[in-house]
PDB file of C-alpha atoms in Angstrom:
ATOM      1  CA  MET T 296      13.688   3.462 -17.984  1.00  0.00           C
ATOM      2  CA  THR T 297      10.781   1.897 -16.686  1.00  0.00           C
ATOM      3  CA  ASP T 298      10.506  -1.146 -19.045  1.00  0.00           C
ATOM      4  CA  GLY T 299       6.889  -1.492 -19.050  1.00  0.00           C
ATOM      5  CA  HIS T 300       5.555  -0.448 -15.717  1.00  0.00           C
ATOM      6  CA  TYR T 301       3.412   1.831 -15.501  1.00  0.00           C
ATOM      7  CA  SER T 302       1.423   3.899 -12.322  1.00  0.00           C
ATOM      8  CA  VAL T 303      -2.230   5.226 -12.927  1.00  0.00           C
ATOM      9  CA  ILE T 304      -1.864   8.403 -10.641  1.00  0.00           C
ATOM     10  CA  THR T 305      -5.605   9.058 -10.193  1.00  0.00           C
ATOM     11  CA  ASN T 306      -7.564  12.251  -8.015  1.00  0.00           C
ATOM     12  CA  PHE T 307     -10.631  11.136  -6.960  1.00  0.00           C
ATOM     13  CA  GLY T 308     -10.508  12.916  -4.106  1.00  0.00           C
ATOM     14  CA  CYS T 309      -9.370  11.478  -0.174  1.00  0.00           C
ATOM     15  CA  HIS T 310      -9.934  11.359   3.023  1.00  0.00           C
ATOM     16  CA  TRP T 311      -6.585  13.382   3.555  1.00  0.00           C
ATOM     17  CA  LYS T 312      -5.893  11.766   7.395  1.00  0.00           C
ATOM     18  CA  CYS T 313      -2.943   9.648   6.286  1.00  0.00           C
ATOM     19  CA  PRO T 314      -0.188  11.171   8.747  1.00  0.00           C
ATOM     20  CA  TYR T 315       2.595  11.438   5.828  1.00  0.00           C
ATOM     21  CA  CYS T 316       1.029  12.645   2.718  1.00  0.00           C
ATOM     22  CA  VAL T 317       3.405  12.996  -0.662  1.00  0.00           C
ATOM     23  CA  VAL T 318       0.698  15.361  -2.230  1.00  0.00           C
ATOM     24  CA  LYS T 319       0.573  17.158  -0.019  1.00  0.00           C
ATOM     25  CA  THR T 320       4.248  17.120   1.425  1.00  0.00           C
ATOM     26  CA  THR T 321       5.535  17.912  -2.246  1.00  0.00           C
ATOM     27  CA  GLY T 322       2.620  20.026  -3.937  1.00  0.00           C
ATOM     28  CA  ILE T 323       2.422  18.080  -6.976  1.00  0.00           C
ATOM     29  CA  ASP T 324       0.198  18.735  -9.155  1.00  0.00           C
ATOM     30  CA  VAL T 325      -2.670  15.644 -10.397  1.00  0.00           C
ATOM     31  CA  PRO T 326      -5.592  16.753 -12.160  1.00  0.00           C
ATOM     32  CA  GLU T 327      -8.601  15.366 -11.553  1.00  0.00           C
ATOM     33  CA  THR T 328      -8.968  11.777 -13.385  1.00  0.00           C
ATOM     34  CA  ASP T 329     -11.187  11.567 -16.568  1.00  0.00           C
ATOM     35  CA  MET T 330     -11.580   7.796 -17.212  1.00  0.00           C
ATOM     36  CA  ASN T 331     -12.103   7.847 -20.976  1.00  0.00           C
ATOM     37  CA  GLU T 332      -8.760   9.517 -21.347  1.00  0.00           C
ATOM     38  CA  THR T 333      -7.033   7.727 -18.811  1.00  0.00           C
ATOM     39  CA  THR T 334      -8.438   4.320 -20.772  1.00  0.00           C
ATOM     40  CA  ARG T 335      -7.790   5.902 -24.175  1.00  0.00           C
ATOM     41  CA  THR T 336      -3.953   6.517 -22.639  1.00  0.00           C
ATOM     42  CA  ILE T 337      -3.716   2.722 -20.862  1.00  0.00           C
ATOM     43  CA  GLU T 338      -4.806   0.935 -24.557  1.00  0.00           C
ATOM     44  CA  ARG T 339      -2.105   2.921 -26.347  1.00  0.00           C
ATOM     45  CA  LEU T 340       0.857   1.798 -24.418  1.00  0.00           C
ATOM     46  CA  LEU T 341      -0.839  -1.590 -24.004  1.00  0.00           C
ATOM     47  CA  PRO T 342       0.977  -3.536 -26.277  1.00  0.00           C
ATOM     48  CA  ASN T 343       4.295  -2.654 -24.616  1.00  0.00           C
ATOM     49  CA  MET T 344       2.882  -2.700 -21.067  1.00  0.00           C
ATOM     50  CA  ARG T 345       4.396  -5.347 -18.049  1.00  0.00           C
ATOM     51  CA  PHE T 346       2.879  -3.425 -15.562  1.00  0.00           C
ATOM     52  CA  LEU T 347      -0.245  -1.388 -14.240  1.00  0.00           C
ATOM     53  CA  SER T 348      -0.392   0.167 -10.915  1.00  0.00           C
ATOM     54  CA  PHE T 349      -3.327   2.884  -9.435  1.00  0.00           C
ATOM     55  CA  SER T 350      -1.972   4.604  -6.951  1.00  0.00           C
ATOM     56  CA  GLY T 351      -2.909   9.078  -5.847  1.00  0.00           C
ATOM     57  CA  GLY T 352      -2.853  12.199  -5.995  1.00  0.00           C
ATOM     58  CA  GLY T 353      -5.619  11.065  -3.289  1.00  0.00           C
ATOM     59  CA  ASP T 354      -7.207   7.126  -2.215  1.00  0.00           C
ATOM     60  CA  PRO T 355      -8.369   5.138  -5.815  1.00  0.00           C
ATOM     61  CA  LEU T 356     -10.958   4.143  -3.876  1.00  0.00           C
ATOM     62  CA  TRP T 357     -12.302   7.241  -1.921  1.00  0.00           C
ATOM     63  CA  ARG T 358     -16.139   7.561  -2.630  1.00  0.00           C
ATOM     64  CA  ILE T 359     -15.815   4.727  -5.123  1.00  0.00           C
ATOM     65  CA  ASP T 360     -19.219   4.340  -6.851  1.00  0.00           C
ATOM     66  CA  ASP T 361     -20.238   1.695  -9.439  1.00  0.00           C
ATOM     67  CA  GLU T 362     -18.340   3.753 -12.640  1.00  0.00           C
ATOM     68  CA  ARG T 363     -15.835   3.581 -11.139  1.00  0.00           C
ATOM     69  CA  ARG T 364     -16.116  -0.050 -10.273  1.00  0.00           C
ATOM     70  CA  ALA T 365     -16.876  -0.842 -13.768  1.00  0.00           C
ATOM     71  CA  TRP T 366     -13.855   1.289 -14.960  1.00  0.00           C
ATOM     72  CA  TYR T 367     -11.755  -0.890 -12.934  1.00  0.00           C
ATOM     73  CA  ARG T 368     -12.659  -3.909 -13.456  1.00  0.00           C
ATOM     74  CA  ARG T 369     -12.971  -3.049 -17.488  1.00  0.00           C
ATOM     75  CA  ILE T 370      -8.890  -2.289 -17.434  1.00  0.00           C
ATOM     76  CA  THR T 371      -7.815  -5.123 -15.882  1.00  0.00           C
ATOM     77  CA  GLU T 372      -9.684  -7.411 -17.795  1.00  0.00           C
ATOM     78  CA  GLN T 373      -7.716  -5.500 -20.683  1.00  0.00           C
ATOM     79  CA  CYS T 374      -4.927  -6.516 -18.403  1.00  0.00           C
ATOM     80  CA  LYS T 375      -5.208  -9.715 -18.079  1.00  0.00           C
ATOM     81  CA  GLN T 376      -5.769 -10.699 -21.655  1.00  0.00           C
ATOM     82  CA  LYS T 377      -2.186  -9.094 -22.666  1.00  0.00           C
ATOM     83  CA  GLY T 378      -0.540 -10.553 -19.674  1.00  0.00           C
ATOM     84  CA  VAL T 379      -0.190  -7.824 -17.551  1.00  0.00           C
ATOM     85  CA  ALA T 380       0.071  -7.652 -14.060  1.00  0.00           C
ATOM     86  CA  THR T 381      -2.106  -5.338 -11.752  1.00  0.00           C
ATOM     87  CA  GLU T 382      -1.825  -3.500  -8.767  1.00  0.00           C
ATOM     88  CA  MET T 383      -4.256  -1.311  -6.485  1.00  0.00           C
ATOM     89  CA  HIS T 384      -2.591   1.168  -3.746  1.00  0.00           C
ATOM     90  CA  THR T 385      -5.023   2.591  -1.417  1.00  0.00           C
ATOM     91  CA  SER T 386      -4.980   3.337   2.570  1.00  0.00           C
ATOM     92  CA  MET T 387      -8.520   1.618   2.687  1.00  0.00           C
ATOM     93  CA  ILE T 388      -9.058  -1.135   4.481  1.00  0.00           C
ATOM     94  CA  ALA T 389     -12.222  -1.828   3.517  1.00  0.00           C
ATOM     95  CA  ALA T 390     -11.210  -2.528   0.086  1.00  0.00           C
ATOM     96  CA  PRO T 391     -12.514  -5.607  -0.852  1.00  0.00           C
ATOM     97  CA  HIS T 392     -16.164  -4.558   0.261  1.00  0.00           C
ATOM     98  CA  LEU T 393     -15.110  -1.085  -2.078  1.00  0.00           C
ATOM     99  CA  LEU T 394     -14.086  -2.590  -5.164  1.00  0.00           C
ATOM    100  CA  HIS T 395     -16.639  -6.449  -5.241  1.00  0.00           C
ATOM    101  CA  ALA T 396     -19.600  -4.755  -3.877  1.00  0.00           C
ATOM    102  CA  GLY T 397     -22.448  -6.266  -5.259  1.00  0.00           C
ATOM    103  CA  THR T 398     -20.048  -8.035  -8.056  1.00  0.00           C
ATOM    104  CA  PRO T 399     -19.115 -11.920  -7.332  1.00  0.00           C
ATOM    105  CA  ASP T 400     -16.254 -11.748  -5.212  1.00  0.00           C
ATOM    106  CA  GLU T 401     -13.595 -12.840  -7.956  1.00  0.00           C
ATOM    107  CA  PRO T 402      -9.875 -11.253  -8.226  1.00  0.00           C
ATOM    108  CA  MET T 403      -9.955  -7.763  -9.943  1.00  0.00           C
ATOM    109  CA  PHE T 404      -5.962  -6.400  -9.516  1.00  0.00           C
ATOM    110  CA  ASP T 405      -3.553  -9.141  -8.776  1.00  0.00           C
ATOM    111  CA  ARG T 406      -2.128  -7.113  -5.569  1.00  0.00           C
ATOM    112  CA  ILE T 407      -3.437  -4.510  -3.479  1.00  0.00           C
ATOM    113  CA  VAL T 408      -0.804  -2.543  -1.192  1.00  0.00           C
ATOM    114  CA  TYR T 409      -2.549  -1.164   1.483  1.00  0.00           C
ATOM    115  CA  HIS T 410      -0.735   2.081   2.801  1.00  0.00           C
ATOM    116  CA  ILE T 411      -1.147   1.871   6.571  1.00  0.00           C
ATOM    117  CA  ARG T 412      -1.674   4.871   8.445  1.00  0.00           C
ATOM    118  CA  HIS T 413      -1.388   2.715  12.224  1.00  0.00           C
ATOM    119  CA  GLU T 414       0.093  -1.002  12.456  1.00  0.00           C
ATOM    120  CA  ARG T 415      -3.453  -0.907  14.926  1.00  0.00           C
ATOM    121  CA  LEU T 416      -5.125  -1.373  11.708  1.00  0.00           C
ATOM    122  CA  ILE T 417      -3.172  -4.502  10.229  1.00  0.00           C
ATOM    123  CA  PRO T 418      -5.041  -7.534  12.095  1.00  0.00           C
ATOM    124  CA  ARG T 419      -8.189  -5.600  10.329  1.00  0.00           C
ATOM    125  CA  ILE T 420      -6.825  -5.893   6.484  1.00  0.00           C
ATOM    126  CA  GLN T 421      -9.148  -8.874   4.677  1.00  0.00           C
ATOM    127  CA  ARG T 422      -8.329 -10.690   1.244  1.00  0.00           C
ATOM    128  CA  ILE T 423     -10.090 -10.966  -1.923  1.00  0.00           C
ATOM    129  CA  GLN T 424      -9.351 -14.560  -2.658  1.00  0.00           C
ATOM    130  CA  GLY T 425      -6.715 -15.099  -5.184  1.00  0.00           C
ATOM    131  CA  THR T 426      -4.928 -11.091  -4.571  1.00  0.00           C
ATOM    132  CA  ALA T 427      -2.064 -10.766  -2.722  1.00  0.00           C
ATOM    133  CA  ASN T 428      -1.793  -8.307  -0.096  1.00  0.00           C
ATOM    134  CA  ARG T 429       1.317  -5.999   0.553  1.00  0.00           C
ATOM    135  CA  VAL T 430       1.589  -3.597   3.876  1.00  0.00           C
ATOM    136  CA  VAL T 431       3.359  -0.278   3.365  1.00  0.00           C
ATOM    137  CA  PHE T 432       4.412   2.144   5.824  1.00  0.00           C
ATOM    138  CA  VAL T 433       6.743   5.056   5.325  1.00  0.00           C
ATOM    139  CA  VAL T 434       9.136   5.632   7.198  1.00  0.00           C
ATOM    140  CA  ALA T 435       8.946   9.052   8.546  1.00  0.00           C
ATOM    141  CA  PRO T 436      11.582  10.271  11.132  1.00  0.00           C
ATOM    142  CA  ASP T 437       9.694   9.118  14.449  1.00  0.00           C
ATOM    143  CA  PHE T 438      10.043   6.005  13.400  1.00  0.00           C
ATOM    144  CA  THR T 439      12.691   3.409  15.674  1.00  0.00           C
ATOM    145  CA  PRO T 440      14.177   0.127  15.163  1.00  0.00           C
ATOM    146  CA  ASP T 441      11.822  -1.038  17.976  1.00  0.00           C
ATOM    147  CA  ARG T 442       8.865   0.201  16.429  1.00  0.00           C
ATOM    148  CA  ILE T 443       9.752  -1.538  13.361  1.00  0.00           C
ATOM    149  CA  ASP T 444      10.462  -4.809  14.879  1.00  0.00           C
ATOM    150  CA  ARG T 445       7.015  -4.516  16.121  1.00  0.00           C
ATOM    151  CA  ILE T 446       5.440  -4.270  13.058  1.00  0.00           C
ATOM    152  CA  ASP T 447       7.391  -7.070  11.219  1.00  0.00           C
ATOM    153  CA  ARG T 448       5.841  -9.007  13.875  1.00  0.00           C
ATOM    154  CA  MET T 449       2.519  -7.978  13.803  1.00  0.00           C
ATOM    155  CA  CYS T 450       2.517  -8.627  10.282  1.00  0.00           C
ATOM    156  CA  SER T 451       3.817 -12.179  10.229  1.00  0.00           C
ATOM    157  CA  GLY T 452       1.251 -13.099  12.893  1.00  0.00           C
ATOM    158  CA  VAL T 453      -1.736 -11.946  10.384  1.00  0.00           C
ATOM    159  CA  GLN T 454      -3.072 -14.144   7.410  1.00  0.00           C
ATOM    160  CA  ASN T 455      -3.844 -11.680   4.901  1.00  0.00           C
ATOM    161  CA  VAL T 456      -0.929 -10.257   5.027  1.00  0.00           C
ATOM    162  CA  ASP T 457       2.003 -11.474   2.256  1.00  0.00           C
ATOM    163  CA  GLU T 458       4.357  -8.910   2.316  1.00  0.00           C
ATOM    164  CA  LEU T 459       5.896  -5.937   4.231  1.00  0.00           C
ATOM    165  CA  SER T 460       7.399  -3.043   2.951  1.00  0.00           C
ATOM    166  CA  PHE T 461       8.900  -0.231   4.254  1.00  0.00           C
ATOM    167  CA  ARG T 462       9.148   3.142   2.346  1.00  0.00           C
ATOM    168  CA  GLN T 463      11.805   6.079   2.245  1.00  0.00           C
ATOM    169  CA  MET T 464       9.751   9.418   3.301  1.00  0.00           C
ATOM    170  CA  ILE T 465      10.354  12.674   0.466  1.00  0.00           C
ATOM    171  CA  ASN T 466      10.892  15.769   2.888  1.00  0.00           C
ATOM    172  CA  PRO T 467       8.685  18.976   0.996  1.00  0.00           C
ATOM    173  CA  ASP T 468      12.338  19.600  -1.224  1.00  0.00           C
ATOM    174  CA  TYR T 469      12.687  16.609  -2.756  1.00  0.00           C
ATOM    175  CA  SER T 470      15.565  15.277  -0.575  1.00  0.00           C
ATOM    176  CA  ILE T 471      15.430  11.815   0.872  1.00  0.00           C
ATOM    177  CA  ASP T 472      14.430  10.675   4.793  1.00  0.00           C
ATOM    178  CA  ARG T 473      16.624   8.315   5.483  1.00  0.00           C
ATOM    179  CA  THR T 474      15.520   7.318   9.379  1.00  0.00           C
ATOM    180  CA  CYS T 475      16.650   3.864  10.491  1.00  0.00           C
ATOM    181  CA  GLU T 476      18.268   2.945   7.134  1.00  0.00           C
ATOM    182  CA  ASP T 477      20.676   0.805   8.533  1.00  0.00           C
ATOM    183  CA  HIS T 478      18.099  -1.121  10.431  1.00  0.00           C
ATOM    184  CA  LEU T 479      15.740  -1.137   7.254  1.00  0.00           C
ATOM    185  CA  LEU T 480      19.044  -2.465   5.062  1.00  0.00           C
ATOM    186  CA  GLU T 481      19.906  -4.954   7.418  1.00  0.00           C
ATOM    187  CA  GLY T 482      16.346  -6.713   6.729  1.00  0.00           C
ATOM    188  CA  HIS T 483      15.892  -5.801   3.637  1.00  0.00           C
ATOM    189  CA  GLY T 484      14.947  -9.163   1.459  1.00  0.00           C
ATOM    190  CA  LYS T 485      14.560 -11.608   4.949  1.00  0.00           C
ATOM    191  CA  ARG T 486      12.168  -9.800   6.675  1.00  0.00           C
ATOM    192  CA  TRP T 487      10.886  -6.980   3.984  1.00  0.00           C
ATOM    193  CA  HIS T 488      11.429  -4.482   1.560  1.00  0.00           C
ATOM    194  CA  TYR T 489      12.999  -1.444   1.985  1.00  0.00           C
ATOM    195  CA  ILE T 490      12.031   0.483  -0.881  1.00  0.00           C
ATOM    196  CA  THR T 491      14.464   3.688  -1.891  1.00  0.00           C
ATOM    197  CA  GLN T 492      12.695   6.310  -3.416  1.00  0.00           C
ATOM    198  CA  GLY T 493      12.927   6.569  -6.944  1.00  0.00           C
ATOM    199  CA  ASP T 494      10.928   6.460  -9.988  1.00  0.00           C
ATOM    200  CA  TYR T 495      10.338   3.314 -11.207  1.00  0.00           C
ATOM    201  CA  ASN T 496       7.684   3.492 -13.503  1.00  0.00           C
ATOM    202  CA  THR T 497       6.232   5.596 -15.889  1.00  0.00           C
ATOM    203  CA  TYR T 498       3.084   8.085 -14.394  1.00  0.00           C
ATOM    204  CA  ILE T 499      -0.305   7.880 -16.580  1.00  0.00           C
ATOM    205  CA  LEU T 500      -2.603  11.391 -15.490  1.00  0.00           C
ATOM    206  CA  ASN T 501      -5.560  11.354 -17.856  1.00  0.00           C
ATOM    207  CA  ASP T 502      -3.411  11.666 -21.675  1.00  0.00           C
ATOM    208  CA  GLN T 503      -0.445  12.463 -20.445  1.00  0.00           C
ATOM    209  CA  THR T 504       2.661  10.694 -19.137  1.00  0.00           C
ATOM    210  CA  ALA T 505       5.361  11.640 -16.872  1.00  0.00           C
ATOM    211  CA  ASP T 506       8.804  10.619 -16.383  1.00  0.00           C
ATOM    212  CA  THR T 507       9.368  11.407 -12.972  1.00  0.00           C
ATOM    213  CA  TYR T 508       7.641  12.520  -9.809  1.00  0.00           C
ATOM    214  CA  GLU T 509       9.457  15.475  -9.335  1.00  0.00           C
ATOM    215  CA  SER T 510       7.948  16.925 -12.864  1.00  0.00           C
ATOM    216  CA  LEU T 511       4.558  16.530 -11.774  1.00  0.00           C
ATOM    217  CA  ARG T 512       4.988  19.591  -9.062  1.00  0.00           C
ATOM    218  CA  ARG T 513       3.185  22.617  -8.978  1.00  0.00           C
ATOM    219  CA  THR T 514       4.383  25.533 -10.611  1.00  0.00           C
ATOM    220  CA  ALA T 515       4.238  29.092  -9.427  1.00  0.00           C
TER     221      ALA T 515
END
């Protein structure tokens, strides 16, 4: 039960440079995004919607153009009129420029979630005025408590980072990697958010919806 929380799983392509990629690891099958079909699905669900995010099967901001930029703005404006919170997930540090090129620098999404590839990128995060910034790291097997603490200190020292999250990694067989779990649970709610794997949203893929991420896997 996702209680009005939805996530658009986009496929506009990707740079494929993240050290961990849930799409490549788990073999989910995400069709190329049809903006018209997706709009109709969102509008159908909007009366019962409380939250809408855009994430990927690729990066939602990869090779963004004016058409897609205008599409994001139309969707977020519709959501704001209905009191629906919106969120953009991206691994591209230049998100503010990409979202607002040629338009006034005003909030489009309520929050941008940066899926960071390496902690050295943290100081490069920028802010769109009125938009919250969250940084997320997937906790891979090479993470250590010392590295987690270092990331926490770096985020605390950067003005443009409001929230820090660490997320459990999914293995190819859909089992959960629990690297540093005790340390992450100890700091959860005090220094960072520790996100355990689960289906917190209903997923939107063009004209279809899915209740579980695993159901998106390719079938032989």
